[in-house]
Every structure is written in structure tokens, then in C-alpha cells.
Tab-separated table of C-alpha atoms in Angstrom:
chain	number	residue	atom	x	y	z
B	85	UNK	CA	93.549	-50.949	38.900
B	86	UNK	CA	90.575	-52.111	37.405
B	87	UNK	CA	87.813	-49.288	35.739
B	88	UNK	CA	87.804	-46.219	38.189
B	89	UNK	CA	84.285	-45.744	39.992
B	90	UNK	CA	84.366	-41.895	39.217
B	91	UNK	CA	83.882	-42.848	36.223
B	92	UNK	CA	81.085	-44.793	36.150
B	93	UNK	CA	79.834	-42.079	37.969
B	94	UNK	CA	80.252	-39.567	35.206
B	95	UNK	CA	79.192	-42.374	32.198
B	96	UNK	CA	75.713	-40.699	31.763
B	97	UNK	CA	76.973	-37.111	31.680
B	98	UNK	CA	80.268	-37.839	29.293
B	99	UNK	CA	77.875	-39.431	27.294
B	100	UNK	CA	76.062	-36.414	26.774
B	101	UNK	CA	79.366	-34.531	25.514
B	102	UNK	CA	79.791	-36.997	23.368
B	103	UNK	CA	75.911	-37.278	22.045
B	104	UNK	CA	75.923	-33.066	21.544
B	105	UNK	CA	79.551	-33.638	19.671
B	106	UNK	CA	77.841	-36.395	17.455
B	107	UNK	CA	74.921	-33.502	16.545
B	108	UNK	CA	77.062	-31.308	15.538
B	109	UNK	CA	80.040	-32.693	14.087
B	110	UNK	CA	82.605	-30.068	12.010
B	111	UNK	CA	85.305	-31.194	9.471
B	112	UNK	CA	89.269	-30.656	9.193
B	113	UNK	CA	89.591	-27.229	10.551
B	114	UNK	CA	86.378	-26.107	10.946
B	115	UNK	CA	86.236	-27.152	14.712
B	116	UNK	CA	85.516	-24.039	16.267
B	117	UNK	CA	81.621	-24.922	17.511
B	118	UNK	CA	83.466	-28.273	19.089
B	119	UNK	CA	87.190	-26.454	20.644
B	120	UNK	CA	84.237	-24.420	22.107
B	121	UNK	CA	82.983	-26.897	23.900
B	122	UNK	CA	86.152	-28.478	25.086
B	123	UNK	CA	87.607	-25.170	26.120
B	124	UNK	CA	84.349	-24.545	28.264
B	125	UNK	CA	83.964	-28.097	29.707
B	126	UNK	CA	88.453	-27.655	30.407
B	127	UNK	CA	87.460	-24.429	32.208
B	128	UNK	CA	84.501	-25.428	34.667
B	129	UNK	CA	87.153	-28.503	35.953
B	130	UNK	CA	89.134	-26.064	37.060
B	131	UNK	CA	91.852	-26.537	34.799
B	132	UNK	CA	94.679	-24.587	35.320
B	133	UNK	CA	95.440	-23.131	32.016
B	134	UNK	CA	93.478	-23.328	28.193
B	135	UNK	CA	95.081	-22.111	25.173
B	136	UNK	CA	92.974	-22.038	22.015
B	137	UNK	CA	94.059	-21.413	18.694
B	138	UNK	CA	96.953	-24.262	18.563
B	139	UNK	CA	97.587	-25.325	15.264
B	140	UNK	CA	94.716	-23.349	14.005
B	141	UNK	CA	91.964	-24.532	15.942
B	142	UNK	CA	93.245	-26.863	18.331
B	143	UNK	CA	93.158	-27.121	22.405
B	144	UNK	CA	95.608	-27.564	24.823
B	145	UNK	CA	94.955	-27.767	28.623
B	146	UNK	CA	97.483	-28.041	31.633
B	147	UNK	CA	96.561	-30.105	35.086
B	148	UNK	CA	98.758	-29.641	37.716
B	149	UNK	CA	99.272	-32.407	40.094
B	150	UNK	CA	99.304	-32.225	43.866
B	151	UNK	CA	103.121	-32.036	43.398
B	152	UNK	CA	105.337	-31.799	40.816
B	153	UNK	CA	109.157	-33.294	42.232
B	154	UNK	CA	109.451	-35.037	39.242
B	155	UNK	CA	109.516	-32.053	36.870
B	156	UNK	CA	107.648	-34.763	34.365
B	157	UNK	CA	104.993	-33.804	31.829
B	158	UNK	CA	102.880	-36.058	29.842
B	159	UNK	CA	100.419	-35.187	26.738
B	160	UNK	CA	97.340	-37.195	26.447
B	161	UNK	CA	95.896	-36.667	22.938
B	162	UNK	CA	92.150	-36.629	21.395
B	163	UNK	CA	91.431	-35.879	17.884
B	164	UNK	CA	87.823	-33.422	17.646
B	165	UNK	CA	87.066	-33.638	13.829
B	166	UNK	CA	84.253	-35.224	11.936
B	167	UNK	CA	84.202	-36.500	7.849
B	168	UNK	CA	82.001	-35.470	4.994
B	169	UNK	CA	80.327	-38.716	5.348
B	170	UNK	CA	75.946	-38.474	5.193
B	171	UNK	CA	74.665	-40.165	7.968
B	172	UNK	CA	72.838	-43.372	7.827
B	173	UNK	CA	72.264	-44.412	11.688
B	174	UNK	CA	68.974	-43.250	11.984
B	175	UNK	CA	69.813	-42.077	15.388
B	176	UNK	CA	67.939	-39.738	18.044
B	177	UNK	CA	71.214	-37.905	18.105
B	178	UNK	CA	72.225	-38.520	14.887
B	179	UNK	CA	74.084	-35.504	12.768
B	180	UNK	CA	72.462	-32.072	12.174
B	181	UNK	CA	74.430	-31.161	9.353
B	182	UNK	CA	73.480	-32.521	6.046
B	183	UNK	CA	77.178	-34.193	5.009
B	184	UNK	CA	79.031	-34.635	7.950
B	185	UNK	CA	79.028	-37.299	10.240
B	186	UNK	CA	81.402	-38.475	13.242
B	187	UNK	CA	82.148	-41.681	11.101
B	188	UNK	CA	85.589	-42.680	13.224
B	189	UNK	CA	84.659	-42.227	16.928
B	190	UNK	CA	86.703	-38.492	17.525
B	191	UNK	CA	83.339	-37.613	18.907
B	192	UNK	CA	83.944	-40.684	21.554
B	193	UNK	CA	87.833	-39.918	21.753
B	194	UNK	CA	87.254	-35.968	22.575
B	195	UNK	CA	84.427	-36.832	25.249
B	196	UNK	CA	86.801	-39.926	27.150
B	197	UNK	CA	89.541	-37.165	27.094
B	198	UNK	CA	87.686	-34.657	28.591
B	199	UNK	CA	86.120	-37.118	30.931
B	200	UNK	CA	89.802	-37.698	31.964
B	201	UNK	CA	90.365	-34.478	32.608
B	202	UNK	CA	87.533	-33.578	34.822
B	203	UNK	CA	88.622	-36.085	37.109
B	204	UNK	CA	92.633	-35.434	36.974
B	205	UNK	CA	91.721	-32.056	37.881
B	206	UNK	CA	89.409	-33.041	40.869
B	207	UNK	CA	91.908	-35.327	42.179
B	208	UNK	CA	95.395	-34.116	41.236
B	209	UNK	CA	96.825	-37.917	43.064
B	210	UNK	CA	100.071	-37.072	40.332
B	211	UNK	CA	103.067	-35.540	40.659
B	212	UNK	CA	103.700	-33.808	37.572
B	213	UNK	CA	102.009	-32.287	34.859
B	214	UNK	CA	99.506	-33.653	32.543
B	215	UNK	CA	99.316	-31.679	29.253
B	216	UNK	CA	95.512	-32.312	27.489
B	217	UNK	CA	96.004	-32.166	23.546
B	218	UNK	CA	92.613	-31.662	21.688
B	219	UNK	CA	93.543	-31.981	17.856
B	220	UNK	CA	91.863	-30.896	14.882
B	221	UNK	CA	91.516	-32.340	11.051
B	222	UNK	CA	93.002	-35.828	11.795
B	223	UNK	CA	91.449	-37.130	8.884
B	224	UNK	CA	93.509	-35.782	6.227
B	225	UNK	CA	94.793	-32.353	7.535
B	226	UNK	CA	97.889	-32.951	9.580
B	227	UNK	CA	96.111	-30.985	12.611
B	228	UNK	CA	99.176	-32.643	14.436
B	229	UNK	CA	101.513	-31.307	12.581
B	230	UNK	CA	99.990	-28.003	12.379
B	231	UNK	CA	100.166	-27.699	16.593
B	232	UNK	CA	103.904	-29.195	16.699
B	233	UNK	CA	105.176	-26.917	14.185
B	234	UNK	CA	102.905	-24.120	16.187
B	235	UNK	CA	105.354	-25.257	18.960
B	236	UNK	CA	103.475	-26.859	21.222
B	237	UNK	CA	105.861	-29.526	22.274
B	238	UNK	CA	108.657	-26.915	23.661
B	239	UNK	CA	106.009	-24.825	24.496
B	240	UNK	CA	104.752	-27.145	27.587
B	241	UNK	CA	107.608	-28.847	28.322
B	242	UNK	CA	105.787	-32.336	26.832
B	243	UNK	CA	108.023	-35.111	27.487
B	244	UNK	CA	106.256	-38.098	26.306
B	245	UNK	CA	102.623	-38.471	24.390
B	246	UNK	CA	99.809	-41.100	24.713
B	247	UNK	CA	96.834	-41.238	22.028
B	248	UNK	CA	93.659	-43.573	21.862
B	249	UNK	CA	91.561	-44.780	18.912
B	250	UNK	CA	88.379	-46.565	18.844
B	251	UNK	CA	89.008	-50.367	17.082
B	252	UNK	CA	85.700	-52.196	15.746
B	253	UNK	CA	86.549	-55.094	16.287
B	254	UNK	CA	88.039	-55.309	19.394
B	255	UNK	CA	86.048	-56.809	22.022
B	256	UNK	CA	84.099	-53.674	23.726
B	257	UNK	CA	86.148	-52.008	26.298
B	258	UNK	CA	89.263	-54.276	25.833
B	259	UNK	CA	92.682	-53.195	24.626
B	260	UNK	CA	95.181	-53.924	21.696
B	261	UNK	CA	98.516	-52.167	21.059
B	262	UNK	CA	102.014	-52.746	19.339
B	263	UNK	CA	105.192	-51.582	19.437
B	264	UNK	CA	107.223	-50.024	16.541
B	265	UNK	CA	105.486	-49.237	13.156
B	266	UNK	CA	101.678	-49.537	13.632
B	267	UNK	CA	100.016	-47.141	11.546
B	268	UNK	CA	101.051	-46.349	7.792
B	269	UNK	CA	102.651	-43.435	5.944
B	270	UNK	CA	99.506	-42.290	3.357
B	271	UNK	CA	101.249	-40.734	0.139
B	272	UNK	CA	98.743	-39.497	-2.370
B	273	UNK	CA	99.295	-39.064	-6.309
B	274	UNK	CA	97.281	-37.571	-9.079
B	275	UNK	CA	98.919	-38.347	-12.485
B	276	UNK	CA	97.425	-36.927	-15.942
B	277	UNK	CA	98.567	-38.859	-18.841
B	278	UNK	CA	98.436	-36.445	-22.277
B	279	UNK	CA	97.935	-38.278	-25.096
B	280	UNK	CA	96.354	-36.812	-28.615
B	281	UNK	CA	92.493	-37.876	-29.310
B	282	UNK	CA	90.530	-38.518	-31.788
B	283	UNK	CA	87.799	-40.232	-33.432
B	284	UNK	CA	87.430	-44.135	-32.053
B	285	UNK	CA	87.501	-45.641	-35.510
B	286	UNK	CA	90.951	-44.224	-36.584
B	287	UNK	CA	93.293	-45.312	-33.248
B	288	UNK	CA	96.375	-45.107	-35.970
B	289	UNK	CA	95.724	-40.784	-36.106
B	290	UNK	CA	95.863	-40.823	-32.382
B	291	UNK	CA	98.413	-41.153	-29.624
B	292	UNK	CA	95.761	-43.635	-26.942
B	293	UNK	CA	96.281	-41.951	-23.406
B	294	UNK	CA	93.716	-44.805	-22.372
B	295	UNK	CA	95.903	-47.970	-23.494
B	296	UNK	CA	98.857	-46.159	-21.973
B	297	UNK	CA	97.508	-45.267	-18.355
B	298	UNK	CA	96.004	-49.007	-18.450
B	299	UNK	CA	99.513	-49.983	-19.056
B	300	UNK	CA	100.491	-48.155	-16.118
B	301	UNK	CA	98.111	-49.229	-13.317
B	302	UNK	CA	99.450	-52.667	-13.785
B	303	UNK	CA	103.346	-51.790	-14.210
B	304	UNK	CA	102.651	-50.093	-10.801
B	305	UNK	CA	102.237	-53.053	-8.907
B	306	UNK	CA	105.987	-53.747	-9.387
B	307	UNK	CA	106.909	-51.208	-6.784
B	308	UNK	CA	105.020	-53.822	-4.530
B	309	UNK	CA	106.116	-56.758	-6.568
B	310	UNK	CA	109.759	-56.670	-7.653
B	311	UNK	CA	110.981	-53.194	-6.341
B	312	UNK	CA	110.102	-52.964	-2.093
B	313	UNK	CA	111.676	-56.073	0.143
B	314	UNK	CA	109.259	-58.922	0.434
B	315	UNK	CA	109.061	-58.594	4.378
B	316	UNK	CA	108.480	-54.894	3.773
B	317	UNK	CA	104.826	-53.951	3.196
B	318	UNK	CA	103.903	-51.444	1.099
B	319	UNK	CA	99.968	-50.596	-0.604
B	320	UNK	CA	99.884	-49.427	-3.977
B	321	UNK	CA	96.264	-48.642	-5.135
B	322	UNK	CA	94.949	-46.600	-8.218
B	323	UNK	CA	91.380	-45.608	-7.174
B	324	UNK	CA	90.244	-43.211	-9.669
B	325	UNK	CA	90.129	-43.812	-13.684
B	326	UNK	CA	88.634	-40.734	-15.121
B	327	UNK	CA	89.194	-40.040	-19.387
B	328	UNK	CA	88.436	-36.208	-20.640
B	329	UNK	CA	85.421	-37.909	-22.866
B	330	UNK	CA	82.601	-40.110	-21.885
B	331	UNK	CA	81.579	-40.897	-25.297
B	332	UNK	CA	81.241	-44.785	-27.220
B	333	UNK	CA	83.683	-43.122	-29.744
B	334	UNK	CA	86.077	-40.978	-29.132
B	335	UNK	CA	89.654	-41.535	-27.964
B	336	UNK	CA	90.643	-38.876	-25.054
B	337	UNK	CA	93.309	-36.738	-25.372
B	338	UNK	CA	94.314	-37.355	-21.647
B	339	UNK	CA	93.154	-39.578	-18.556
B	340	UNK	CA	94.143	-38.865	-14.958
B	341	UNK	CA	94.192	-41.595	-12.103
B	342	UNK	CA	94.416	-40.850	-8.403
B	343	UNK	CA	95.131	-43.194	-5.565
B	344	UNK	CA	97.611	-43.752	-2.417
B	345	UNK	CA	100.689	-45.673	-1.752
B	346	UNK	CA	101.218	-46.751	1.673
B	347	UNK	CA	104.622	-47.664	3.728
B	348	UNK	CA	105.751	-48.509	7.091
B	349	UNK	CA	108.373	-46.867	6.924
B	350	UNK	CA	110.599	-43.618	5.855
B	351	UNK	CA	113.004	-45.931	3.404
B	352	UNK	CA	110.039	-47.915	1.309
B	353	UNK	CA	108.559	-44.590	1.602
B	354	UNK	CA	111.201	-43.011	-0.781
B	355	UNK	CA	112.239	-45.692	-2.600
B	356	UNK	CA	107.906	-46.125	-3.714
B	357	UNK	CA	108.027	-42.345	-4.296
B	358	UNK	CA	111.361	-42.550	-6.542
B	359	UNK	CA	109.919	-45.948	-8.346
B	360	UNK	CA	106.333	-44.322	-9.104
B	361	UNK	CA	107.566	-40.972	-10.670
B	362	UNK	CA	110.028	-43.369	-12.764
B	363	UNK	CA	107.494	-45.997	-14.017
B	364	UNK	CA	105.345	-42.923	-14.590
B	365	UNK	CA	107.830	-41.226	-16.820
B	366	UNK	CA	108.949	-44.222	-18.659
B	367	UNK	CA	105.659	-46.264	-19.390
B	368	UNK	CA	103.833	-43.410	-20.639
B	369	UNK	CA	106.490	-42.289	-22.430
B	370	UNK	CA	107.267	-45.778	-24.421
B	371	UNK	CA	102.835	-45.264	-25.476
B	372	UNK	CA	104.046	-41.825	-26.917
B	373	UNK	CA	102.578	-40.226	-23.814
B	374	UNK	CA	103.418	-37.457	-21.315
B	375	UNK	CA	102.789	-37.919	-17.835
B	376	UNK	CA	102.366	-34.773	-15.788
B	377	UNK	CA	102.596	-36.217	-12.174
B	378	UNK	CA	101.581	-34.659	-8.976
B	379	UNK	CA	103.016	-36.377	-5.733
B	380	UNK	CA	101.107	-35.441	-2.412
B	381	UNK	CA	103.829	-36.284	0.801
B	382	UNK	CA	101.255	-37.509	3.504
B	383	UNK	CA	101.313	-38.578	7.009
B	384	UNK	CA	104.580	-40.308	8.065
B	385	UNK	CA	104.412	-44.002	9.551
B	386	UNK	CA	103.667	-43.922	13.163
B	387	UNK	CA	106.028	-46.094	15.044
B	388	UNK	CA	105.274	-46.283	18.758
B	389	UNK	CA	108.010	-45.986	21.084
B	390	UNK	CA	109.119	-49.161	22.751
B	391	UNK	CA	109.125	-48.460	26.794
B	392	UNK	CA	105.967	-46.621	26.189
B	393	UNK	CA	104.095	-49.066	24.537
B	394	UNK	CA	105.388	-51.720	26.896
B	395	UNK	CA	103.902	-49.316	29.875
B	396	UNK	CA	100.833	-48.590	28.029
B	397	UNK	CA	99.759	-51.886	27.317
B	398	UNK	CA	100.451	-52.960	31.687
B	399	UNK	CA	98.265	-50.121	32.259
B	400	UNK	CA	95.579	-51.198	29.595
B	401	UNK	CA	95.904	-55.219	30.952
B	402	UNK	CA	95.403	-53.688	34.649
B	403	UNK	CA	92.067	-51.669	33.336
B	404	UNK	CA	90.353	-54.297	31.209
B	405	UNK	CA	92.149	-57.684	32.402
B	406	UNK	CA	94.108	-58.015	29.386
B	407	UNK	CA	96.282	-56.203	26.380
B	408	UNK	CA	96.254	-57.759	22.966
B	409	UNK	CA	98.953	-57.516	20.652
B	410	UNK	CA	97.304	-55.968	17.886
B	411	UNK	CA	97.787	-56.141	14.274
B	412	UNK	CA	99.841	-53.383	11.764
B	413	UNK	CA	97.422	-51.508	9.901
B	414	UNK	CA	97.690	-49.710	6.759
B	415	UNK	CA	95.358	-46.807	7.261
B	416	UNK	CA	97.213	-43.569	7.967
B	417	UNK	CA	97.195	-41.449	11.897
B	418	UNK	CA	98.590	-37.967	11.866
B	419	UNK	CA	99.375	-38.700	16.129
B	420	UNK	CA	102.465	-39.890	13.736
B	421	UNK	CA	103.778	-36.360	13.687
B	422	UNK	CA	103.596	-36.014	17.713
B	423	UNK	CA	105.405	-39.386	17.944
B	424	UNK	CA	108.374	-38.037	15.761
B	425	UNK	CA	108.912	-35.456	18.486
B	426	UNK	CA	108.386	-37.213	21.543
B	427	UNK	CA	108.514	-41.156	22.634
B	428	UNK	CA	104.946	-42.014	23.075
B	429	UNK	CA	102.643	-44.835	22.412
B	430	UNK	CA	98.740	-45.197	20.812
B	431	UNK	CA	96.578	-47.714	21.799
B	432	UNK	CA	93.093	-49.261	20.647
B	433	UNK	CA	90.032	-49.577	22.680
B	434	UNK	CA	87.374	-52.116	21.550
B	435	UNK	CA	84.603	-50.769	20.331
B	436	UNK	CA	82.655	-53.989	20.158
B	437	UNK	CA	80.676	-56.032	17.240
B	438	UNK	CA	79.859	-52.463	15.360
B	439	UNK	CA	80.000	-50.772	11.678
B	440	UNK	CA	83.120	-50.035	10.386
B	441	UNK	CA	85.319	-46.500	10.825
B	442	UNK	CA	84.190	-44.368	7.711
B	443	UNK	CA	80.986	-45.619	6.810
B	444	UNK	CA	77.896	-43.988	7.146
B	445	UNK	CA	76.440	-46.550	10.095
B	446	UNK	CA	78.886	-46.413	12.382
B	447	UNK	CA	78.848	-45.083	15.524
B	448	UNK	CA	80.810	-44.901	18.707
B	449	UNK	CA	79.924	-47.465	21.275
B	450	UNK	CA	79.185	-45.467	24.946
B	451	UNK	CA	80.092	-48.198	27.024
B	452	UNK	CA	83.670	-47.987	26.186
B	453	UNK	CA	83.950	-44.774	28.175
B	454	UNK	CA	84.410	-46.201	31.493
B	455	UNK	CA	87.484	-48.346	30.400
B	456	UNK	CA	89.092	-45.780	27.613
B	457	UNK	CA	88.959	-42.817	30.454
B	458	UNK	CA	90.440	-44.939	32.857
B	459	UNK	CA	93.280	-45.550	30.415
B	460	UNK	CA	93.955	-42.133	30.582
B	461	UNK	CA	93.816	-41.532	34.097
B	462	UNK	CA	96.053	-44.613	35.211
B	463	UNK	CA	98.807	-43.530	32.393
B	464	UNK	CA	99.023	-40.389	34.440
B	465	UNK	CA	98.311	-41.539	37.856
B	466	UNK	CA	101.189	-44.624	37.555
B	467	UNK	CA	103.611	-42.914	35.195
B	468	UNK	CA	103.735	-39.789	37.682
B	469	UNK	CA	102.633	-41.636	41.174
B	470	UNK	CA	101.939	-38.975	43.519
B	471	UNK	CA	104.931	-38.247	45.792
């Protein structure tokens, strides 16, 4: 089951889709131009029912197969939204608006899905029901959970999930996956430490918020250090340092830092939350400080189901030749909250020798579409052969 001729046939025009999508990309929930699109392209392939609206602007499609004896359904998952990222490809179809830019390939992952769909819902060679899940504000909005808490899981019957990211990286067109925790839990924190200023030559008349949030960015490596398992990872980075004065000399009355602490799974996870608001309390405290702490819960771990991923990657080695086992990463996926209602598994595609995800040269590489909509097609067409 190598790369399906159908779509080589369709390359140029799904590369199109993707091209407009790149033009015009829209952030978190502000998809509506793009769920346009999908809903149209969903509804001249004949696909047998759209609802819009899913988890606020999300898109879910339903392709029937020939048959359906096995009363299975499977989701297939594409994420639509762009980041407020200013574009520095230089590209023919590079981004219209002024701040936004498709900087992690969900312009390439909406186009492959629809791609898929086009041809699942010429050929129908499935016995079942294939469930296509277009997701908004990935990056950083919980779009996933917003459509499983709209339901959508009961809703249509889904019965296991399959998503797809872009990898830089990865040799172009090949495949990596894992099983079990691949993707981390992203907690964010925004702590103000309250201190008393004053003027730089009299530190005795002052209570330092400065020396005491120092204090702190380096007593919160211990969560890492001498509080989380050694064979457990864990993340802990302060990323913003930002005093109330700017001046050569004066002594703030209060500094806040902001950052992210990252876990693979739901135990670290708690024990790093109950560790940070403790070290928080306690350092600051022993400087004469208050810390007024704000913890943001983010996206859970995603842990990929074990049967599924074992499935996945056979049909990934039988489109590209091969499946590589690929690495844990510490970035955060919100196809985490879809994989704590349903077994599922999410795979890689290469995306060749390009730019980074998030950076302002990327871009998605078109000649993955052959093998990354073939992916999609063959998880349907082998997990729900036609009767």
C-alpha cells in the first residue's frame, strides 16, 4: 500500500487549498474565513453530513462507507489555526495579514485532511464510518477540548481518533510515531512578588522584591532537581523577568515572572503544581516578600494508545517504506484532550530539511501531501476493510 495514485492526481489542486489557507491564515478562534472553506470543499465531495459551529468554530464531517456491518466509526483530526507570528518567507503566497502566519503546518494538516476526504467520499471502499474533525485554536486554546465538551464524541458515535503533525526534521514524506506519553502537559504561571521600593542607595529602608524573585528562579529548579523522579521528565522554565521600574536607581516594589512547567504525565503534573505554589510561598516569604501566584492548568500529556499506535505506525511503514520510533517531545498538543476520550494514536510526517515550527520562515513542505493523505486514507480503508 504504497502512496495512492489519486492522490498524486489531486497534489496540484490540494496544494492550492493549502496555498489560499497560507494567504489567509486566522488565529485561535477566529477561523471562520478558513471552517468556510473546509465546510464548502466537505460539501462539493459529496459528503454526507457538515456541522459547523463545534466547539465554537470547528468542523465535523461524516463519510459513509459502501457498507457499514461493522457499526465502526473512526475520527481523523486536522487542526485549521494560524499564530501571531509576522511572516518572513518572502513567499508568492505568503500571508496577507500583517501578524499572522501559518508558522506550524495546520495550513498543510487541514488541506491533507480534506484531500482525504475528497477521495473517501469518491470511493467509499470502507465499511464503516469515517468522522472528519477540523479543529480550531490548537495553539493555545484547547479547540479540542472545546468540541469534546460540545459533545462531539457521543455525538457521532467516534470510537477511536487518529491525528497528524508536520515534523521538521523528519525525512520528507517519511513517518515517526510512539506509543504512550509523546507530547507534554503545558502548565503556565504568572507570579508577582510584592516587595516595598525605594531609592537604590538605601536597600536597608526597603523590602528587595528583585533579590527575592532571583532567589526564586533558581530554588525552582528543585522541582526538576530534587523533588520529580529522575526517570520522570519534567521542564521548568521562567521566561519573563519584568520589575515595576526601569530606572539605574530605584528598587521596585514588585517583579512578576512568567513561564511554563512541563510533565508527561498527570502525577509529576500535580506534584510540580503543589511544589511551585510551595517554593513560591516560602522563598518569597523568608526575603520578607508576598507572592501573589497565578497557576494556568494547560493541555494534559498526550499519551497515545497502544494498539493504535502499533496499527498506525504498519500503516505509515506500508505508505512510506518505513515507521520510525520517534522521540518524546516536550512541546504541548491539545489532540491530548480527544485522546483522553477515545484510544487513538498521532503520528509525524517528515517535513524535510526546513525552518523550524514557530518561526517566522517556516513553511509547510507540499510534497508531503501525497504520503500524509494516504495515511489517512489507508487508516480508514484497513481499519474498516470494505465488507
Amino acid at each position: 500500500m504504497p502512496i495512492k495514485n489519486r492522490f498524486a492526481e489531486l497534489q496540484a489542486d490540494i496544494t492550492a487549498w493549502r496555498r489560499d489557507l497560507h494567504e489567509n491564515p486566522e488565529i485561535l478562534f477566529d477561523t471562520v474565513r478558513t471552517a468556510g472553506v473546509v465546510a464548502e470543499k466537505l460539501k462539493e465531495f459529496g459528503v454526507d453530513s457538515i456541522e459547523t459551529g463545534v466547539g465554537r468554530t470547528g468542523v465535523v464531517g461524516v463519510i459513509k462507507g459502501k457498507t457499514d456491518t461493522s457499526g465502526k466509526v473512526i475520527g481523523l483530526r486536522a487542526d485549521m489555526d494560524a499564530l501571531p507570528i509576522l511572516e518572513a518567507t518572502g513567499l508568492d503566497y505568503a500571508s496577507k495579514t500583517p501578524g499572522a502566519m501559518h508558522a506550524c503546518g495546520h495550513d498543510g494538516h487541514t488541506a491533507m485532511l480534506l484531500g482525504a476526504a475528497k477521495y473517501l467520499a469518491e470511493t467509499r471502499n470502507f465499511d464503516g464510518t469515517v468522522v472528519v474533525i477540523f479543529q480550531p485554536a490548537e495553539e493555545g486554546g484547547g479547540g479540542g477540548r472545546e468540541m469534546c465538551e460540545d459533545g462531539m464524541m457521543d455525538k457521532y458515535g467516534i470510537q477511536e481518533v487518529y491525528g497528524m503533525h508536520n515534523w521538521p526534521g523528519v525525512p520528507l514524506g517519511q513517518f515517526a510515531i510512539r506509543p504512550g506519553p509523546f507530547f507534554a502537559g503545558t502548565d503556565q504561571f504568572e507570579v508577582v512578588v510584592k516587595g516595598s521600593g525605594g531609592h537604590a542607595a538605601k536597600p536597608n529602608e526597603t523590602i528587595d522584591p528583585t533579590v527575592a524573585t532571583s532567589q526564586l528562579v533558581l530554588a525552582l529548579q528543585t522541582i526538576a532537581s530534587r523533588n520529580v523522579d529522575p526517570v520522570e521528565q519534567i521542564v521548568v522554565s521562567v521566561t519573563s523577568f519584568e520589575t515595576a521600574s526601569k530606572a539605574f536607581n530605584v528598587i521596585p516594589p514588585r517583579v512578576t515572572i512568567r513561564g511554563t512547567i512541563r510533565t508527561l504525565t498527570p502525577e509529576t503534573k500535580k506534584l510540580a503544581e503543589e511544589r511551585f505554589k510551595a517554593i513560591c510561598t516560602a522563598t518569597c516569604a523568608a526575603y520578607g516578600c508576598e507572592a501573589e501566584i497565578d497557576w494556568r492548568p494547560g493541555y494534559p500529556p498526550m499519551v497515545n494508545s497502544e494498539a493504535q499506535t502499533e496499527f498506525a505506525a504498519e500503516v505509515a511503514a506500508g505508505v512510506a517504506g518505513k515507521c520510525d520510533l520517534a522521540e518524546i517531545t516536550m512541546g504541548g498538543e491539545d489532540f491530548a484532550y480527544m485522546l483522553n476520550e477515545r484510544p487513538g494514536a498521532y503520528i509525524l510526517v517528515g517535513n524535510g530539511d526546513s525552518a523550524p515550527v514557530h518561526t517566522p520562515d517556516y513553511n509547510f513542505n507540499d510534497e508531503a501531501i501525497p504520503a500524509g493523505c494516504s495515511w489517512w486514507a489507508e487508516i480508514v480503508e484497513k481499519r474498516m476493510p470494505a465488507a
